[in-house]
PDB file of C-alpha atoms in Angstrom:
ATOM      1  CA  MET A  20       4.050   9.895 -18.272  1.00  0.00           C
ATOM      2  CA  ALA A  21       0.392  11.083 -18.397  1.00  0.00           C
ATOM      3  CA  ALA A  22      -0.798  14.170 -16.479  1.00  0.00           C
ATOM      4  CA  ASP A  23      -4.528  15.342 -15.919  1.00  0.00           C
ATOM      5  CA  LEU A  24      -4.708  19.299 -15.203  1.00  0.00           C
ATOM      6  CA  LEU A  25      -8.172  19.516 -14.203  1.00  0.00           C
ATOM      7  CA  GLY A  26     -10.428  22.535 -14.379  1.00  0.00           C
ATOM      8  CA  THR A  27     -13.966  23.038 -14.749  1.00  0.00           C
ATOM      9  CA  LEU A  28     -14.508  25.954 -17.589  1.00  0.00           C
ATOM     10  CA  ALA A  29     -11.473  25.844 -20.167  1.00  0.00           C
ATOM     11  CA  PRO A  30     -11.152  22.803 -22.621  1.00  0.00           C
ATOM     12  CA  THR A  31      -8.750  20.298 -22.319  1.00  0.00           C
ATOM     13  CA  VAL A  32      -5.721  20.636 -24.141  1.00  0.00           C
ATOM     14  CA  GLN A  33      -3.351  17.353 -24.470  1.00  0.00           C
ATOM     15  CA  GLU A  34       0.401  17.558 -24.982  1.00  0.00           C
ATOM     16  CA  ASP A  35       2.729  14.788 -25.767  1.00  0.00           C
ATOM     17  CA  HIS A  36       6.503  14.480 -24.868  1.00  0.00           C
ATOM     18  CA  ALA A  37       8.984  11.934 -24.962  1.00  0.00           C
ATOM     19  CA  LEU A  38      11.236  12.095 -21.941  1.00  0.00           C
ATOM     20  CA  ASN A  39      15.017  11.515 -22.345  1.00  0.00           C
ATOM     21  CA  LEU A  40      16.005  10.228 -19.022  1.00  0.00           C
ATOM     22  CA  GLU A  41      19.360   8.587 -20.300  1.00  0.00           C
ATOM     23  CA  GLY A  42      21.937   8.806 -17.145  1.00  0.00           C
ATOM     24  CA  VAL A  43      19.055  10.091 -14.822  1.00  0.00           C
ATOM     25  CA  ARG A  44      18.955   8.264 -11.373  1.00  0.00           C
ATOM     26  CA  ARG A  45      16.707  10.818  -9.272  1.00  0.00           C
ATOM     27  CA  LEU A  46      13.261  12.196 -10.750  1.00  0.00           C
ATOM     28  CA  GLU A  47      11.449  14.891  -8.825  1.00  0.00           C
ATOM     29  CA  ALA A  48       7.694  15.452  -9.550  1.00  0.00           C
ATOM     30  CA  ARG A  49       5.683  18.382  -7.982  1.00  0.00           C
ATOM     31  CA  THR A  50       1.880  19.555  -8.550  1.00  0.00           C
ATOM     32  CA  PHE A  51       0.216  22.271  -6.571  1.00  0.00           C
ATOM     33  CA  ASN A  52      -3.117  20.421  -6.544  1.00  0.00           C
ATOM     34  CA  GLY A  53      -3.776  17.018  -8.080  1.00  0.00           C
ATOM     35  CA  SER A  54      -3.074  13.389  -8.041  1.00  0.00           C
ATOM     36  CA  ILE A  55       0.525  11.875  -9.086  1.00  0.00           C
ATOM     37  CA  THR A  56       0.672   8.426 -10.695  1.00  0.00           C
ATOM     38  CA  VAL A  57       4.167   6.574 -11.432  1.00  0.00           C
ATOM     39  CA  ARG A  58       4.763   3.092 -13.218  1.00  0.00           C
ATOM     40  CA  ALA A  59       8.053   1.958 -13.332  1.00  0.00           C
ATOM     41  CA  GLY A  60       9.408  -0.385 -16.173  1.00  0.00           C
ATOM     42  CA  THR A  61       5.964  -0.436 -18.004  1.00  0.00           C
ATOM     43  CA  SER A  62       6.731   1.622 -21.209  1.00  0.00           C
ATOM     44  CA  ALA A  63       9.554   3.947 -22.592  1.00  0.00           C
ATOM     45  CA  PRO A  64       9.617   7.028 -20.707  1.00  0.00           C
ATOM     46  CA  HIS A  65       6.885   9.476 -21.940  1.00  0.00           C
ATOM     47  CA  LEU A  66       4.918  12.459 -20.702  1.00  0.00           C
ATOM     48  CA  THR A  67       1.169  13.000 -21.486  1.00  0.00           C
ATOM     49  CA  VAL A  68      -0.385  16.166 -20.363  1.00  0.00           C
ATOM     50  CA  ARG A  69      -3.921  17.101 -20.308  1.00  0.00           C
ATOM     51  CA  ARG A  70      -4.610  20.366 -18.729  1.00  0.00           C
ATOM     52  CA  LYS A  71      -7.373  22.881 -18.505  1.00  0.00           C
ATOM     53  CA  GLY A  72      -6.498  26.674 -18.064  1.00  0.00           C
ATOM     54  CA  ASP A  73      -3.474  28.569 -17.948  1.00  0.00           C
ATOM     55  CA  VAL A  74      -1.045  25.753 -16.385  1.00  0.00           C
ATOM     56  CA  SER A  75       2.513  25.403 -17.390  1.00  0.00           C
ATOM     57  CA  ILE A  76       4.617  22.328 -17.179  1.00  0.00           C
ATOM     58  CA  HIS A  77       8.256  22.898 -16.434  1.00  0.00           C
ATOM     59  CA  LEU A  78      10.799  20.102 -17.279  1.00  0.00           C
ATOM     60  CA  GLU A  79      14.516  20.471 -16.520  1.00  0.00           C
ATOM     61  CA  ALA A  80      17.294  17.791 -16.342  1.00  0.00           C
ATOM     62  CA  GLN A  81      20.694  18.727 -14.536  1.00  0.00           C
ATOM     63  CA  GLY A  82      23.325  15.930 -13.967  1.00  0.00           C
ATOM     64  CA  ASP A  83      21.770  12.803 -13.079  1.00  0.00           C
ATOM     65  CA  SER A  84      18.585  14.488 -11.637  1.00  0.00           C
ATOM     66  CA  PHE A  85      15.273  15.319 -13.561  1.00  0.00           C
ATOM     67  CA  TRP A  86      12.506  17.557 -12.353  1.00  0.00           C
ATOM     68  CA  ILE A  87       8.768  17.868 -13.430  1.00  0.00           C
ATOM     69  CA  GLU A  88       6.708  20.713 -12.311  1.00  0.00           C
ATOM     70  CA  ALA A  89       3.390  22.033 -12.869  1.00  0.00           C
ATOM     71  CA  ARG A  90       2.934  25.739 -12.177  1.00  0.00           C
ATOM     72  CA  LYS A  91      -0.410  27.384 -12.022  1.00  0.00           C
ATOM     73  CA  ASN A  92      -0.925  30.686 -13.719  1.00  0.00           C
ATOM     74  CA  THR A  93      -4.633  30.395 -12.739  1.00  0.00           C
ATOM     75  CA  PRO A  94      -5.987  28.585  -9.575  1.00  0.00           C
ATOM     76  CA  LEU A  95      -6.799  25.146 -11.726  1.00  0.00           C
ATOM     77  CA  CYS A  96      -6.127  21.808 -10.476  1.00  0.00           C
ATOM     78  CA  PRO A  97      -3.162  19.806 -12.037  1.00  0.00           C
ATOM     79  CA  GLY A  98      -2.299  16.060 -11.643  1.00  0.00           C
ATOM     80  CA  CYS A  99       0.368  13.984 -13.506  1.00  0.00           C
ATOM     81  CA  GLY A 100       0.941  10.124 -14.110  1.00  0.00           C
ATOM     82  CA  ALA A 101       4.314   8.730 -15.332  1.00  0.00           C
ATOM     83  CA  SER A 102       5.703   5.730 -17.281  1.00  0.00           C
ATOM     84  CA  LEU A 103       9.139   5.837 -15.863  1.00  0.00           C
ATOM     85  CA  PRO A 104      12.447   3.342 -15.954  1.00  0.00           C
ATOM     86  CA  GLU A 105      12.764   0.803 -12.798  1.00  0.00           C
ATOM     87  CA  GLY A 106      15.684   1.762 -10.532  1.00  0.00           C
ATOM     88  CA  LEU A 107      14.887   5.626 -10.114  1.00  0.00           C
ATOM     89  CA  THR A 108      14.895   7.577  -6.930  1.00  0.00           C
ATOM     90  CA  LEU A 109      11.894   9.409  -6.830  1.00  0.00           C
ATOM     91  CA  VAL A 110      10.741  12.404  -5.150  1.00  0.00           C
ATOM     92  CA  LEU A 111       6.470  13.176  -5.176  1.00  0.00           C
ATOM     93  CA  HIS A 112       5.045  15.925  -4.254  1.00  0.00           C
ATOM     94  CA  SER A 113       1.330  17.063  -4.291  1.00  0.00           C
ATOM     95  CA  SER A 114      -0.422  19.629  -2.152  1.00  0.00           C
ATOM     96  CA  ASN A 115      -4.294  18.055  -2.768  1.00  0.00           C
ATOM     97  CA  GLY A 116      -4.162  14.653  -4.132  1.00  0.00           C
ATOM     98  CA  ALA A 117      -3.633  11.002  -4.401  1.00  0.00           C
ATOM     99  CA  ILE A 118      -0.016   9.612  -5.018  1.00  0.00           C
ATOM    100  CA  GLN A 119       0.330   6.083  -6.361  1.00  0.00           C
ATOM    101  CA  SER A 120       3.435   4.270  -7.471  1.00  0.00           C
ATOM    102  CA  GLU A 121       3.797   0.632  -9.178  1.00  0.00           C
ATOM    103  CA  GLY A 122       7.125  -0.945  -9.927  1.00  0.00           C
ATOM    104  CA  SER A 123      10.615  -1.402  -8.691  1.00  0.00           C
ATOM    105  CA  LEU A 124      12.452   1.855  -7.498  1.00  0.00           C
ATOM    106  CA  ALA A 125      15.886   2.815  -5.693  1.00  0.00           C
ATOM    107  CA  ARG A 126      14.123   5.007  -3.289  1.00  0.00           C
ATOM    108  CA  LEU A 127      10.652   7.046  -2.711  1.00  0.00           C
ATOM    109  CA  GLU A 128       9.655   9.637  -0.988  1.00  0.00           C
ATOM    110  CA  ALA A 129       5.719  10.901  -1.355  1.00  0.00           C
ATOM    111  CA  HIS A 130       4.362  13.820   0.512  1.00  0.00           C
ATOM    112  CA  THR A 131       1.004  14.894   0.108  1.00  0.00           C
ATOM    113  CA  SER A 132      -1.194  17.341   2.261  1.00  0.00           C
ATOM    114  CA  ASN A 133      -4.507  15.870   1.292  1.00  0.00           C
ATOM    115  CA  GLY A 134      -5.004  12.609  -0.476  1.00  0.00           C
ATOM    116  CA  ALA A 135      -4.059   8.764  -0.489  1.00  0.00           C
ATOM    117  CA  VAL A 136      -0.965   7.438  -0.702  1.00  0.00           C
ATOM    118  CA  SER A 137      -0.249   3.843  -2.403  1.00  0.00           C
ATOM    119  CA  VAL A 138       2.668   1.784  -3.356  1.00  0.00           C
ATOM    120  CA  LYS A 139       2.857  -1.542  -4.939  1.00  0.00           C
ATOM    121  CA  GLY A 140       5.865  -3.889  -6.048  1.00  0.00           C
ATOM    122  CA  SER A 141       8.759  -0.997  -5.255  1.00  0.00           C
ATOM    123  CA  GLY A 142      11.427  -3.751  -4.905  1.00  0.00           C
ATOM    124  CA  SER A 143      14.109  -3.198  -2.266  1.00  0.00           C
ATOM    125  CA  ALA A 144      13.368   0.401  -2.446  1.00  0.00           C
ATOM    126  CA  GLU A 145      13.176   2.376   1.078  1.00  0.00           C
ATOM    127  CA  LEU A 146       9.877   4.279   1.276  1.00  0.00           C
ATOM    128  CA  ARG A 147       9.202   7.175   3.091  1.00  0.00           C
ATOM    129  CA  LEU A 148       5.321   7.992   2.826  1.00  0.00           C
ATOM    130  CA  HIS A 149       3.456  10.886   4.190  1.00  0.00           C
ATOM    131  CA  THR A 150      -0.130  12.419   4.081  1.00  0.00           C
ATOM    132  CA  SER A 151      -1.910  14.749   6.139  1.00  0.00           C
ATOM    133  CA  ASN A 152      -5.170  13.454   5.372  1.00  0.00           C
ATOM    134  CA  GLY A 153      -5.673  10.011   3.535  1.00  0.00           C
ATOM    135  CA  ARG A 154      -5.193   6.220   3.561  1.00  0.00           C
ATOM    136  CA  ILE A 155      -1.613   4.832   2.876  1.00  0.00           C
ATOM    137  CA  THR A 156      -1.389   1.439   1.319  1.00  0.00           C
ATOM    138  CA  VAL A 157       1.705  -0.402   0.323  1.00  0.00           C
ATOM    139  CA  VAL A 158       1.696  -4.016  -0.903  1.00  0.00           C
ATOM    140  CA  GLU A 159       4.786  -6.148  -2.002  1.00  0.00           C
ATOM    141  CA  ALA A 160       7.920  -4.281  -0.889  1.00  0.00           C
ATOM    142  CA  GLU A 161      11.256  -5.515   0.040  1.00  0.00           C
ATOM    143  CA  GLY A 162      12.674  -2.483   1.483  1.00  0.00           C
ATOM    144  CA  ALA A 163      12.148  -0.506   4.989  1.00  0.00           C
ATOM    145  CA  VAL A 164       8.766   1.169   5.037  1.00  0.00           C
ATOM    146  CA  TRP A 165       7.961   4.559   7.048  1.00  0.00           C
ATOM    147  CA  ALA A 166       4.368   5.658   6.687  1.00  0.00           C
ATOM    148  CA  LYS A 167       2.676   8.308   8.532  1.00  0.00           C
ATOM    149  CA  THR A 168      -0.949   9.703   8.438  1.00  0.00           C
ATOM    150  CA  SER A 169      -2.639  12.157  10.579  1.00  0.00           C
ATOM    151  CA  ASN A 170      -6.414  11.075   9.593  1.00  0.00           C
ATOM    152  CA  GLY A 171      -6.409   7.676   7.683  1.00  0.00           C
ATOM    153  CA  ALA A 172      -5.723   4.062   8.114  1.00  0.00           C
ATOM    154  CA  ILE A 173      -2.508   2.467   7.370  1.00  0.00           C
ATOM    155  CA  GLU A 174      -2.339  -0.903   5.575  1.00  0.00           C
ATOM    156  CA  ILE A 175       0.913  -2.721   5.068  1.00  0.00           C
ATOM    157  CA  ARG A 176       0.952  -6.109   3.416  1.00  0.00           C
ATOM    158  CA  GLN A 177       3.628  -8.455   1.919  1.00  0.00           C
ATOM    159  CA  VAL A 178       6.698  -6.441   2.944  1.00  0.00           C
ATOM    160  CA  ALA A 179      10.175  -7.908   3.482  1.00  0.00           C
ATOM    161  CA  GLY A 180      11.635  -4.914   5.554  1.00  0.00           C
ATOM    162  CA  ALA A 181      11.398  -3.275   9.002  1.00  0.00           C
ATOM    163  CA  VAL A 182       8.148  -1.166   9.148  1.00  0.00           C
ATOM    164  CA  GLU A 183       7.243   2.046  10.727  1.00  0.00           C
ATOM    165  CA  ALA A 184       3.579   3.048  10.625  1.00  0.00           C
ATOM    166  CA  HIS A 185       1.915   6.176  12.839  1.00  0.00           C
ATOM    167  CA  THR A 186      -1.776   7.375  12.155  1.00  0.00           C
ATOM    168  CA  SER A 187      -3.547   9.690  14.590  1.00  0.00           C
ATOM    169  CA  ASN A 188      -6.921   8.425  13.413  1.00  0.00           C
ATOM    170  CA  GLY A 189      -7.675   5.074  12.072  1.00  0.00           C
ATOM    171  CA  ALA A 190      -6.417   1.453  12.122  1.00  0.00           C
ATOM    172  CA  VAL A 191      -3.017   0.070  11.076  1.00  0.00           C
ATOM    173  CA  VAL A 192      -3.165  -3.431   9.529  1.00  0.00           C
ATOM    174  CA  LEU A 193       0.480  -5.191   9.253  1.00  0.00           C
ATOM    175  CA  GLU A 194      -0.263  -8.442   7.272  1.00  0.00           C
ATOM    176  CA  GLY A 195       2.553 -10.884   5.885  1.00  0.00           C
ATOM    177  CA  LEU A 196       5.679  -9.069   7.101  1.00  0.00           C
ATOM    178  CA  THR A 197       9.111 -10.630   6.871  1.00  0.00           C
ATOM    179  CA  LEU A 198      11.583  -8.520   9.246  1.00  0.00           C
ATOM    180  CA  PRO A 199      15.249  -8.619   8.607  1.00  0.00           C
ATOM    181  CA  PRO A 200      17.318  -9.934  11.192  1.00  0.00           C
ATOM    182  CA  GLY A 201      18.219  -7.644  13.847  1.00  0.00           C
ATOM    183  CA  SER A 202      15.644  -5.148  12.828  1.00  0.00           C
ATOM    184  CA  HIS A 203      12.523  -4.289  14.659  1.00  0.00           C
ATOM    185  CA  SER A 204       8.956  -2.590  13.664  1.00  0.00           C
ATOM    186  CA  LYS A 205       6.447  -0.241  15.341  1.00  0.00           C
ATOM    187  CA  ALA A 206       2.659   0.633  14.618  1.00  0.00           C
ATOM    188  CA  ALA A 207       0.981   3.385  16.422  1.00  0.00           C
ATOM    189  CA  THR A 208      -2.329   4.785  16.415  1.00  0.00           C
ATOM    190  CA  SER A 209      -4.261   7.456  18.404  1.00  0.00           C
ATOM    191  CA  ASN A 210      -7.724   6.280  17.606  1.00  0.00           C
ATOM    192  CA  GLY A 211      -8.041   2.755  16.149  1.00  0.00           C
ATOM    193  CA  ALA A 212      -7.110  -0.888  16.018  1.00  0.00           C
ATOM    194  CA  VAL A 213      -3.340  -2.216  15.334  1.00  0.00           C
ATOM    195  CA  ARG A 214      -3.719  -5.861  13.792  1.00  0.00           C
ATOM    196  CA  VAL A 215      -0.694  -8.118  12.765  1.00  0.00           C
ATOM    197  CA  VAL A 216      -1.599 -11.055  10.685  1.00  0.00           C
ATOM    198  CA  GLY A 217      -0.581 -13.765   8.199  1.00  0.00           C
ATOM    199  CA  ARG A 218       2.380 -15.846   7.330  1.00  0.00           C
ATOM    200  CA  ALA A 219       5.868 -14.078   6.714  1.00  0.00           C
ATOM    201  CA  TRP A 220       5.887 -13.016   3.140  1.00  0.00           C
ATOM    202  CA  ARG A 221       8.796 -13.992   0.799  1.00  0.00           C
ATOM    203  CA  PRO A 222       9.368 -12.115  -2.524  1.00  0.00           C
ATOM    204  CA  ARG A 223       9.441 -14.233  -5.614  1.00  0.00           C
ATOM    205  CA  ALA A 224      12.965 -15.097  -6.870  1.00  0.00           C
ATOM    206  CA  THR A 225      13.797 -13.225 -10.126  1.00  0.00           C
ATOM    207  CA  PRO A 226      14.425 -15.774 -12.767  1.00  0.00           C
ATOM    208  CA  PRO A 227      18.037 -16.077 -14.102  1.00  0.00           C
ATOM    209  CA  THR A 228      18.822 -14.456 -17.369  1.00  0.00           C
ATOM    210  CA  ALA A 229      19.552 -16.986 -20.182  1.00  0.00           C
ATOM    211  CA  GLY A 230      23.231 -16.756 -21.378  1.00  0.00           C
TER     212      GLY A 230
END
């Protein structure tokens, strides 16, 4: 996991930590002001913190859950990025910054007050994505998607699950959707176009493991 804690005056300090996530099924990351980036299944669980100013990182494991939190002792801006195992349930919060997730998950909740939210290749995870001000983008997802922004476009492409998308100001683009039998999808905008385009998308089959 890599984290940028941004300030303007203090020197940058880098810290490196290995994360022991054995038995962990749910991970929650919170930052008071900055971006969060997650990549699942790309490398060993790892945390790199680059911070400026008097900012502390709190790590806590309890049962099958793990918490990462940036705490401010001075009003500087943190952000974080993570390399994590696949199949986790993630809860990501930022007060002011973008949230990005790439890789297969069990479930994802992402909330930011000001920033874009983007998700790619999330597997069968249920996605619940919210930003008060920013674009939401989802590409290559096999689970249900709920996306809401108060100000920004929503783009959902190559999804094999039910979709519910709401924006108060911006276009909604649904491309290459495959709806499960008996499901329905909904898209709404108060100011902008709604477009549904493209052929139904089928996720690529996982090749069998050699015995």
